[in-house]
PDB file of C-alpha atoms in Angstrom:
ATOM      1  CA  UNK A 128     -33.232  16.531 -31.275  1.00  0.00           C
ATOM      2  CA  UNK A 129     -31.097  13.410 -32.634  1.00  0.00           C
ATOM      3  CA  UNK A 130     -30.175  15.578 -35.446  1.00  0.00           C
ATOM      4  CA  UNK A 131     -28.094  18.513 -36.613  1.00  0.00           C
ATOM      5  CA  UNK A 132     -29.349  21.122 -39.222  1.00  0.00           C
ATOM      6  CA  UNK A 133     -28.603  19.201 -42.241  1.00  0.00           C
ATOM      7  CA  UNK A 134     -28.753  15.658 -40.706  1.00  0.00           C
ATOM      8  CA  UNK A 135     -25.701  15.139 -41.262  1.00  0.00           C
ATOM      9  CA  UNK A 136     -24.258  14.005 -37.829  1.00  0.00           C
ATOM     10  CA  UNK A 137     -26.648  11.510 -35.571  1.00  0.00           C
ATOM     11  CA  UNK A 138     -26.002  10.207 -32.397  1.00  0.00           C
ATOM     12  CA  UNK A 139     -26.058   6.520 -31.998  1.00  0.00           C
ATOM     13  CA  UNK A 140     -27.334   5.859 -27.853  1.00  0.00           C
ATOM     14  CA  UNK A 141     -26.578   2.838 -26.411  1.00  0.00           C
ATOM     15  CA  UNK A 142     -27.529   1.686 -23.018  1.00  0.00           C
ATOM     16  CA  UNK A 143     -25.286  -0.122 -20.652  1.00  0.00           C
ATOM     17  CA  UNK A 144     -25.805  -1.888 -17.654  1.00  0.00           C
ATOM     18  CA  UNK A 145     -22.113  -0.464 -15.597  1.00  0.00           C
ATOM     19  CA  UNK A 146     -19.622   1.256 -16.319  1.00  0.00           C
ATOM     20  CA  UNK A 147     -16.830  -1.183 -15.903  1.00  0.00           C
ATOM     21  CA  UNK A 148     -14.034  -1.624 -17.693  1.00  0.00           C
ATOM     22  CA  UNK A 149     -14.378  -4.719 -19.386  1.00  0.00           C
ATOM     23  CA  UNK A 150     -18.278  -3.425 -20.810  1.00  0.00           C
ATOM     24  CA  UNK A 151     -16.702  -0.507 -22.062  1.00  0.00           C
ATOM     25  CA  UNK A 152     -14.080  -2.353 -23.913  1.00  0.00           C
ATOM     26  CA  UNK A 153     -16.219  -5.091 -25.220  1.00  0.00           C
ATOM     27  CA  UNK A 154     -18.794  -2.399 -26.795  1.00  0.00           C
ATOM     28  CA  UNK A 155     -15.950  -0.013 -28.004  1.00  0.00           C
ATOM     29  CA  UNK A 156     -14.506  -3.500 -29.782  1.00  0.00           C
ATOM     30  CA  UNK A 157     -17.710  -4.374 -31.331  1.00  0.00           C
ATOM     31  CA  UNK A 158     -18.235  -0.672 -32.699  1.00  0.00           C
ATOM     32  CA  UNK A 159     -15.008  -0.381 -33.592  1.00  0.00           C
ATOM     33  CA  UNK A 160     -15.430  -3.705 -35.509  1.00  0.00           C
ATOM     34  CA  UNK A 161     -18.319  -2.676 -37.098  1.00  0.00           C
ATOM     35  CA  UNK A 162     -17.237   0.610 -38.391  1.00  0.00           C
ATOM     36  CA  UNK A 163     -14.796  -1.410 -40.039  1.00  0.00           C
ATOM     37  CA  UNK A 164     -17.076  -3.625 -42.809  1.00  0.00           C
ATOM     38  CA  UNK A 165     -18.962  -0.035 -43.597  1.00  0.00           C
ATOM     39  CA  UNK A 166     -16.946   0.741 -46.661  1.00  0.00           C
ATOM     40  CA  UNK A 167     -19.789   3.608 -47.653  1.00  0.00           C
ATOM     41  CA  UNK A 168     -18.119   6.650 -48.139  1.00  0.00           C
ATOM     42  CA  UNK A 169     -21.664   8.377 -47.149  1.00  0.00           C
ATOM     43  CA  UNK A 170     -21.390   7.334 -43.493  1.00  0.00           C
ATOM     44  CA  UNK A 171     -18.529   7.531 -40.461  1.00  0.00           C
ATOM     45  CA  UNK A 172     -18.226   6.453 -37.030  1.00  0.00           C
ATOM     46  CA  UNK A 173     -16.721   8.355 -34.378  1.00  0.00           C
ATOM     47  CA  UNK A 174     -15.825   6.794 -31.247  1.00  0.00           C
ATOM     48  CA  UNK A 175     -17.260   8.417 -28.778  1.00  0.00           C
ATOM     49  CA  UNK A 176     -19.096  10.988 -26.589  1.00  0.00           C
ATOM     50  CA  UNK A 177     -21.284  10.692 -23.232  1.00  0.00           C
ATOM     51  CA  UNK A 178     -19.739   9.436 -19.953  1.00  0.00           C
ATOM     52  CA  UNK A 179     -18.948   6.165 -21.183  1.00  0.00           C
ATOM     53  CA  UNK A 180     -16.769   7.504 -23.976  1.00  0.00           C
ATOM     54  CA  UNK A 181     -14.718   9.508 -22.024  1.00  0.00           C
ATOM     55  CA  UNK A 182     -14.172   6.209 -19.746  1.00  0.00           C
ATOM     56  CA  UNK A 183     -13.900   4.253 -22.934  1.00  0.00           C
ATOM     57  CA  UNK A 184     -10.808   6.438 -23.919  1.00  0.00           C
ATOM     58  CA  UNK A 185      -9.246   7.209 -20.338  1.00  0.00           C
ATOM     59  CA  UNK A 186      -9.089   3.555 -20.398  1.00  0.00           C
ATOM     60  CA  UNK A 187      -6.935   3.393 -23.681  1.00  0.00           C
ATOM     61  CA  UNK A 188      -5.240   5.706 -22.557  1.00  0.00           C
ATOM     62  CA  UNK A 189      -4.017   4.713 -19.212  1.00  0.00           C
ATOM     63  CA  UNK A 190      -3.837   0.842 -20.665  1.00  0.00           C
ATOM     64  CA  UNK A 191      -0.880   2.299 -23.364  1.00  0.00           C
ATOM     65  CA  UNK A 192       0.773   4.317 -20.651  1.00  0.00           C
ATOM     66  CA  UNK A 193       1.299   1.559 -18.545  1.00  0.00           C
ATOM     67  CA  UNK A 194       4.364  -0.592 -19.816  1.00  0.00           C
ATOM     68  CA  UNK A 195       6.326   2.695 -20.100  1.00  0.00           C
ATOM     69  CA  UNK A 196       5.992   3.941 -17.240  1.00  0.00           C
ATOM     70  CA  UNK A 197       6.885   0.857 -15.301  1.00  0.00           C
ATOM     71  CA  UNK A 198       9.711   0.672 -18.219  1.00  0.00           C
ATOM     72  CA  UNK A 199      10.995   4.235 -17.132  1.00  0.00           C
ATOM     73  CA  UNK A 200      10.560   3.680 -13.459  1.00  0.00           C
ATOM     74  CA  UNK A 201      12.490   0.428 -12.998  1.00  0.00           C
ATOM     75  CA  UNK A 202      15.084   1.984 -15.499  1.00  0.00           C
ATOM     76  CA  UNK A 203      15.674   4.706 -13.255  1.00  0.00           C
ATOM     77  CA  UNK A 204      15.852   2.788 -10.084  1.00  0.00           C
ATOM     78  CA  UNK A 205      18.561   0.487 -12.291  1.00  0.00           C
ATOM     79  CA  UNK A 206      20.187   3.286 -12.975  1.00  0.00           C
ATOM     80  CA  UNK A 207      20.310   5.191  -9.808  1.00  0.00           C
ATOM     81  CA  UNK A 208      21.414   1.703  -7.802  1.00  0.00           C
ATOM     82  CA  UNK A 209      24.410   1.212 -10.678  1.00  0.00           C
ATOM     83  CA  UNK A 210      25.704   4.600  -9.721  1.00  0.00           C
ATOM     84  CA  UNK A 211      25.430   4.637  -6.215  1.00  0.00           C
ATOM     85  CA  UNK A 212      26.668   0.866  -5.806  1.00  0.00           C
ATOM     86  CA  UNK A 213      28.640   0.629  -8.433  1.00  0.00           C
ATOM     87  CA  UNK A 214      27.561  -3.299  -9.110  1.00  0.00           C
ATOM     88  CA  UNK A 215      25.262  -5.067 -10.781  1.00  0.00           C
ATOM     89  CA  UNK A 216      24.913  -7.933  -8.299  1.00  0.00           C
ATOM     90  CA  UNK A 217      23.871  -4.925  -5.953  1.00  0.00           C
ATOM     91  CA  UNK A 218      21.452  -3.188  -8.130  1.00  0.00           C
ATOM     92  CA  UNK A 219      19.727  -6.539  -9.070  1.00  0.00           C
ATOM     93  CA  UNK A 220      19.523  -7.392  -5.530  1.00  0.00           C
ATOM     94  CA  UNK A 221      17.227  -4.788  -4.851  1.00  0.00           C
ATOM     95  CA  UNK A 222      15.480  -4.291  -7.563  1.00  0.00           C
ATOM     96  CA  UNK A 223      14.599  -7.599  -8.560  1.00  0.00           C
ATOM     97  CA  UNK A 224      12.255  -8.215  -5.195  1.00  0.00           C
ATOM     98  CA  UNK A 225      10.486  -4.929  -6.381  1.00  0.00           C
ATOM     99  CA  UNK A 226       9.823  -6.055  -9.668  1.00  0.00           C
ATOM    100  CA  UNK A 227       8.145  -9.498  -7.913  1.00  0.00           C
ATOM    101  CA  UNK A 228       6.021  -7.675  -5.704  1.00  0.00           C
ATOM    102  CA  UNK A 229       5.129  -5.246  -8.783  1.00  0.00           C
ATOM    103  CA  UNK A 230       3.792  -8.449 -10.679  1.00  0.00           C
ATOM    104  CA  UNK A 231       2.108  -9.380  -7.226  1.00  0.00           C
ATOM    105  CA  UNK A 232       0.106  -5.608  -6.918  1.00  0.00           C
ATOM    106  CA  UNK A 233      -1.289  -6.733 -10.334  1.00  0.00           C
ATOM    107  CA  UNK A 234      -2.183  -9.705  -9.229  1.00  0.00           C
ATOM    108  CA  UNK A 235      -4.215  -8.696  -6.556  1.00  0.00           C
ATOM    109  CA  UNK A 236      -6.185  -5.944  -8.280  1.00  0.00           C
ATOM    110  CA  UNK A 237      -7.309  -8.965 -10.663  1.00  0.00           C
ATOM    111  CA  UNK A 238      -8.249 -11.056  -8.123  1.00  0.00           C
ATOM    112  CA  UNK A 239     -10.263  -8.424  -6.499  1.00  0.00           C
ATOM    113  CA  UNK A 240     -11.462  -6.865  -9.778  1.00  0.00           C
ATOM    114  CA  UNK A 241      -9.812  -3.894  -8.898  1.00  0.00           C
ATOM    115  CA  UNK A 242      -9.559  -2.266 -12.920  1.00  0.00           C
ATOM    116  CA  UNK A 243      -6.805  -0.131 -14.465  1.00  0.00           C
ATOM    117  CA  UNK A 244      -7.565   3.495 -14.230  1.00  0.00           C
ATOM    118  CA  UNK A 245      -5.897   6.647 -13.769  1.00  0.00           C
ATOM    119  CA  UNK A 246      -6.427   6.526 -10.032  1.00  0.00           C
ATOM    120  CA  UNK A 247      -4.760   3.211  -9.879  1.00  0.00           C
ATOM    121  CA  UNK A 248      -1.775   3.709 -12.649  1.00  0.00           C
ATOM    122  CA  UNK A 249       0.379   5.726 -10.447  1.00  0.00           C
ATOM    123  CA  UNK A 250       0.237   2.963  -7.366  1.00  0.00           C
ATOM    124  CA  UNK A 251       2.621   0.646  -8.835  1.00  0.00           C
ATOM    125  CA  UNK A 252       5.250   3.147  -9.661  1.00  0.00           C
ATOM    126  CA  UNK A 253       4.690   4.843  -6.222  1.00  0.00           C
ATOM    127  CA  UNK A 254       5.804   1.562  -4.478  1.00  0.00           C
ATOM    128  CA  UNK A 255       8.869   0.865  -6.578  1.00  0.00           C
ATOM    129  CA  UNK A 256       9.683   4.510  -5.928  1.00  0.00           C
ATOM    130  CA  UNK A 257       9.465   4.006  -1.916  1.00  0.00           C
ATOM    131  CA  UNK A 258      10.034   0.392  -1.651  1.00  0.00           C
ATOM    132  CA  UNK A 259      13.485   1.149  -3.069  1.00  0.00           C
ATOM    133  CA  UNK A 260      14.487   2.798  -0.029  1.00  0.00           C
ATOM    134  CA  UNK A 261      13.716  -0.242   2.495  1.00  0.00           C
ATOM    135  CA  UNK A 262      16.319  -2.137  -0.005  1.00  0.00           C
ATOM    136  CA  UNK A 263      19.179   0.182  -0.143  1.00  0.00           C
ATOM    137  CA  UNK A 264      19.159   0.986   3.543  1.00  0.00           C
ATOM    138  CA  UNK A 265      19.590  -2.920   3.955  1.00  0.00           C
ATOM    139  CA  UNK A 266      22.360  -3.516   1.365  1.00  0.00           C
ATOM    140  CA  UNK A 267      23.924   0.072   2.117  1.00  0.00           C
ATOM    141  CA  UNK A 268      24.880  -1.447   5.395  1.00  0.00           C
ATOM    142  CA  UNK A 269      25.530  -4.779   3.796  1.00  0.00           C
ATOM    143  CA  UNK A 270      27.744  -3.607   1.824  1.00  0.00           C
ATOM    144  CA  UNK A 271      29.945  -1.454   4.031  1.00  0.00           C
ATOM    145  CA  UNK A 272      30.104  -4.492   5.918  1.00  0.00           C
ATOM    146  CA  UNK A 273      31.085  -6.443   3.319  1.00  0.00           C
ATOM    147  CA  UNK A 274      34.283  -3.982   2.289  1.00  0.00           C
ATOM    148  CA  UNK A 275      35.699  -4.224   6.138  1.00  0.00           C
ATOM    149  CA  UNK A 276      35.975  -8.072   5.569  1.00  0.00           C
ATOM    150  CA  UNK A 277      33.543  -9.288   7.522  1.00  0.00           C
ATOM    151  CA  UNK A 278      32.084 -12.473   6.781  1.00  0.00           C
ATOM    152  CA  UNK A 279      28.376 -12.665   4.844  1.00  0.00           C
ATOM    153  CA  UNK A 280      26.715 -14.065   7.556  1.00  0.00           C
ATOM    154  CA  UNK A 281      28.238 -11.565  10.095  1.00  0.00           C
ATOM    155  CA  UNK A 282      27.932  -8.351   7.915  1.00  0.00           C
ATOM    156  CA  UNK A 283      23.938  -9.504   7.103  1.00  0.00           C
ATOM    157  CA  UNK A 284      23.851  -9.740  11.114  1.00  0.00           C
ATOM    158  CA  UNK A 285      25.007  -5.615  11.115  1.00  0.00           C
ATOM    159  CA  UNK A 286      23.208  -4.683   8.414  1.00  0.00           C
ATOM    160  CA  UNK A 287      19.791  -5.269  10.038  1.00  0.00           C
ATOM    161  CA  UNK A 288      21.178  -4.338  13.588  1.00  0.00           C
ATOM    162  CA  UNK A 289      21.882  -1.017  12.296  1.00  0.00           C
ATOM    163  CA  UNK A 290      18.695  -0.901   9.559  1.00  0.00           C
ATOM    164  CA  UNK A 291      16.488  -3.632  10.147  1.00  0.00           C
ATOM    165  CA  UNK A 292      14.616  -1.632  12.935  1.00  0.00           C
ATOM    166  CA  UNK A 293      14.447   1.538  10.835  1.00  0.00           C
ATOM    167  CA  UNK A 294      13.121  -0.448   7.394  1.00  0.00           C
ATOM    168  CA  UNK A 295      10.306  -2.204   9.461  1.00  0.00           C
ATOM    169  CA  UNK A 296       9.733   0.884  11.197  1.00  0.00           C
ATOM    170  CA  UNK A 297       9.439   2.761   8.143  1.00  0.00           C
ATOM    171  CA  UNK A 298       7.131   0.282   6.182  1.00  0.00           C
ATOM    172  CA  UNK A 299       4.672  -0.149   9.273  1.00  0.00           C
ATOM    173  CA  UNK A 300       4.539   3.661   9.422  1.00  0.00           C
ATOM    174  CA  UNK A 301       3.570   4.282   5.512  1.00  0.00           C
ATOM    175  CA  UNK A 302       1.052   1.523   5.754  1.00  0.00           C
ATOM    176  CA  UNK A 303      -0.901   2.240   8.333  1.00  0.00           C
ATOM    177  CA  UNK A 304      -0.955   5.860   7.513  1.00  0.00           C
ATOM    178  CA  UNK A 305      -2.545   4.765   3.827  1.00  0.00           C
ATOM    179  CA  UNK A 306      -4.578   1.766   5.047  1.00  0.00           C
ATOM    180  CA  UNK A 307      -7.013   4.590   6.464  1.00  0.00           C
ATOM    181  CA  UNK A 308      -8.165   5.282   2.985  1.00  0.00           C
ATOM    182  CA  UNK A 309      -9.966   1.645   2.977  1.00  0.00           C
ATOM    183  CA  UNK A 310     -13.116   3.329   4.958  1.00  0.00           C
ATOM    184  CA  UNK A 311     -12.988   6.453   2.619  1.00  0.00           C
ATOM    185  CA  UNK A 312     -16.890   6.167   1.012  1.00  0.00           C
ATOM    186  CA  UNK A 313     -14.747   6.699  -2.683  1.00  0.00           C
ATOM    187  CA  UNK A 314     -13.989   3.806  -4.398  1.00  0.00           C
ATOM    188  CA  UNK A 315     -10.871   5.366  -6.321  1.00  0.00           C
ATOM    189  CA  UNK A 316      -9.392   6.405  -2.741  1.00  0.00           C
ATOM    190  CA  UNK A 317     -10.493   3.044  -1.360  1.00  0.00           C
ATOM    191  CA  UNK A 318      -8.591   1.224  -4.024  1.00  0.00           C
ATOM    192  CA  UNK A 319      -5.417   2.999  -3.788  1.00  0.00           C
ATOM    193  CA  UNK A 320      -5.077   2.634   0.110  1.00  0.00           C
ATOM    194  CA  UNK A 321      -5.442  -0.828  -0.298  1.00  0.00           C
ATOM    195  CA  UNK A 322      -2.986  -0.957  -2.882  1.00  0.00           C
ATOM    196  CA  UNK A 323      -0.789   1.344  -1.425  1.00  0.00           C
ATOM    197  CA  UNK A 324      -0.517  -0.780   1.342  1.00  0.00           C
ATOM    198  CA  UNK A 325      -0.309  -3.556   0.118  1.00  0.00           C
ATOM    199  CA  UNK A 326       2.888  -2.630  -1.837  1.00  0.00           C
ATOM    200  CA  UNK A 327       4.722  -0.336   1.416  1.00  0.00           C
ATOM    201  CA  UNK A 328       3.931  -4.014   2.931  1.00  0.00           C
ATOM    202  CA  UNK A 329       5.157  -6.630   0.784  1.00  0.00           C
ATOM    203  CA  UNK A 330       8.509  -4.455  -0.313  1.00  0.00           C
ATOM    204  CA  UNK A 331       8.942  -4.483   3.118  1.00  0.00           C
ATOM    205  CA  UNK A 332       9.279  -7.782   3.605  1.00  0.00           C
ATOM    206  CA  UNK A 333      10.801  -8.272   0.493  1.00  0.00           C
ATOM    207  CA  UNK A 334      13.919  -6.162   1.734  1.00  0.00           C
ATOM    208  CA  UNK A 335      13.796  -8.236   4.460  1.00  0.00           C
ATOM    209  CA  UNK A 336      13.449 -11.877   3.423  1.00  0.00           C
ATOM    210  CA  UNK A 337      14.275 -11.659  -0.604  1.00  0.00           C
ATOM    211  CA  UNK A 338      16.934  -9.079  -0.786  1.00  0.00           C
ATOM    212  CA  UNK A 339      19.646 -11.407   1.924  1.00  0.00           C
ATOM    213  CA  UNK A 340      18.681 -14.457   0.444  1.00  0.00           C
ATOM    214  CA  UNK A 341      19.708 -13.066  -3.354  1.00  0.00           C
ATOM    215  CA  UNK A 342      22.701 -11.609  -2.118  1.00  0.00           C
ATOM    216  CA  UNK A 343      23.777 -14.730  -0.226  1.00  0.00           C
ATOM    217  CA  UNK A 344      23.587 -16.677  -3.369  1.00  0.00           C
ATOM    218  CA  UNK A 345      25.485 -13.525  -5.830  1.00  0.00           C
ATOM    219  CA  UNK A 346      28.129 -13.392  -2.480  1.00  0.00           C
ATOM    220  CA  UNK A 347      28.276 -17.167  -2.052  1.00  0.00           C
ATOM    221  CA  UNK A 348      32.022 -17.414  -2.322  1.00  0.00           C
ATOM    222  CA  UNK A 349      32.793 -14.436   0.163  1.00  0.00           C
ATOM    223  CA  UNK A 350      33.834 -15.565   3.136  1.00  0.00           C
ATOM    224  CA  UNK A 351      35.641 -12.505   4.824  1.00  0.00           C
ATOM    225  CA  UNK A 352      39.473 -11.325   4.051  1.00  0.00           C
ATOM    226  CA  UNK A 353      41.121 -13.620   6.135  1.00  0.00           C
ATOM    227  CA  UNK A 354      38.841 -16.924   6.725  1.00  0.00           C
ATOM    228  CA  UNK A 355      39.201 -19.253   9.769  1.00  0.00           C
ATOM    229  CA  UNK A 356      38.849 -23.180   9.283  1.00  0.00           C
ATOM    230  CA  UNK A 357      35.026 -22.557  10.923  1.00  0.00           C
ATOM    231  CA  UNK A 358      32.627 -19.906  11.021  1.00  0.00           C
ATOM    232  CA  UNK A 359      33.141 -17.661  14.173  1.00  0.00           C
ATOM    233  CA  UNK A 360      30.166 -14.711  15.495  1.00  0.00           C
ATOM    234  CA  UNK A 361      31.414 -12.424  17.450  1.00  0.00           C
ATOM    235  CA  UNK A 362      28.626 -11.719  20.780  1.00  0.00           C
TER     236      UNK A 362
END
């Protein structure tokens, strides 16, 4: 039953002990290798059928899609923030904290061997796509702020009197809603409320803590349209 008609075609089996990402590339690698030193024109190795070849190439798959979708999504978010603020300073500002907590998310899935897969491709680019918001609700009011004159301690001080509430709010809200898929009994769901929250989470408090701290230091010389010889807060 190993064998068509003619014999031409025969399945090679190979056992494996999981599923996991790093068996199936270490065994499509070591095929693949092999395939390479038979220079017989008689026989050919195709890569690869069964459950653990469709794995195999979801795997490459979702591993090349990656970088370009991160590439796309950050360059629309870039893009976007240039338009609507209309300054670099601003647009790094907000997307820079995303990018660290981006780099954190992967972090995280490695040290809880949490793998690359299609269920877990899309989490990354989800929380750039929301955690945006928390950061342009912050330096919208910043920023308005800034352009009546008021000093950059002062106009921080408004900004998260008038947002501050609404961007904590906001992330608590998202992440408890998606921190309920941690007791779902499947894994994929498991992994991406953890993730999920994770990221609603840390952008959060990126917005928060990151986001005034890097515009402090792009704003350092601003110190209001008309500046006394001391800092004055108005109650």
């Amino acid at each position: 039953g190993l064998l068509n008609a003619d014999a031409s075609v025969m399945p090679i089996l190979i056992f494996l002990a999981d599923h996991k990402a790093e068996t199936l590339r270490a065994v499509t690698d070591a095929t693949k290798a092999f395939a390479a030193l038979q220079v017989s024109p008689k026989a050919k190795f195709l890569l690869a059928s069964g459950n653990a070849g469709v794995m195999a190439a979801t795997n490459e798959v979702v591993a090349a899609a990656e970088r370009p979708i991160l590439l796309w999504v950050f360059g629309a978010v870039i893009a976007l923030c240039l338009i609507t603020f209309r300054s670099l300073r601003a647009s790094l500002c907000i997307v820079l904290p995303l990018a660290i907590v981006s780099y954190m998310a992967y972090a995280l899935m490695v040290f809880l061997g949490i793998g690359l897969k299609t269920s877990t491709l899309p989490v990354v680019a989800l929380g750039v796509g929301i955690g945006v918001d928390y950061g342009i609700y912050i330096f919208a009011r910043l920023q308005s702020a800034l352009n009546a004159g008021q000093y950059f301690e002062d106009a921080m001080f408004s900004a998260f009197k008038d947002a501050g509430a609404a961007v904590v709010f906001t992330g608590l809200t998202l992440a408890i809603g998606v921190s309920t898929w941690l007791f779902s009994n499947l894994k994929f769901q498991a992994d991406m409320g953890l993730l999920l929250t994770f990221m609603f989470l840390v952008n959060m408090v990126g917005a928060i803590m990151l986001l005034p701290a890097m515009a402090r230091w792009f704003w350092r010389h601003h110190t209001g349209h008309t500046a006394p010889p001391f800092p004055i807060r108005k109650a």
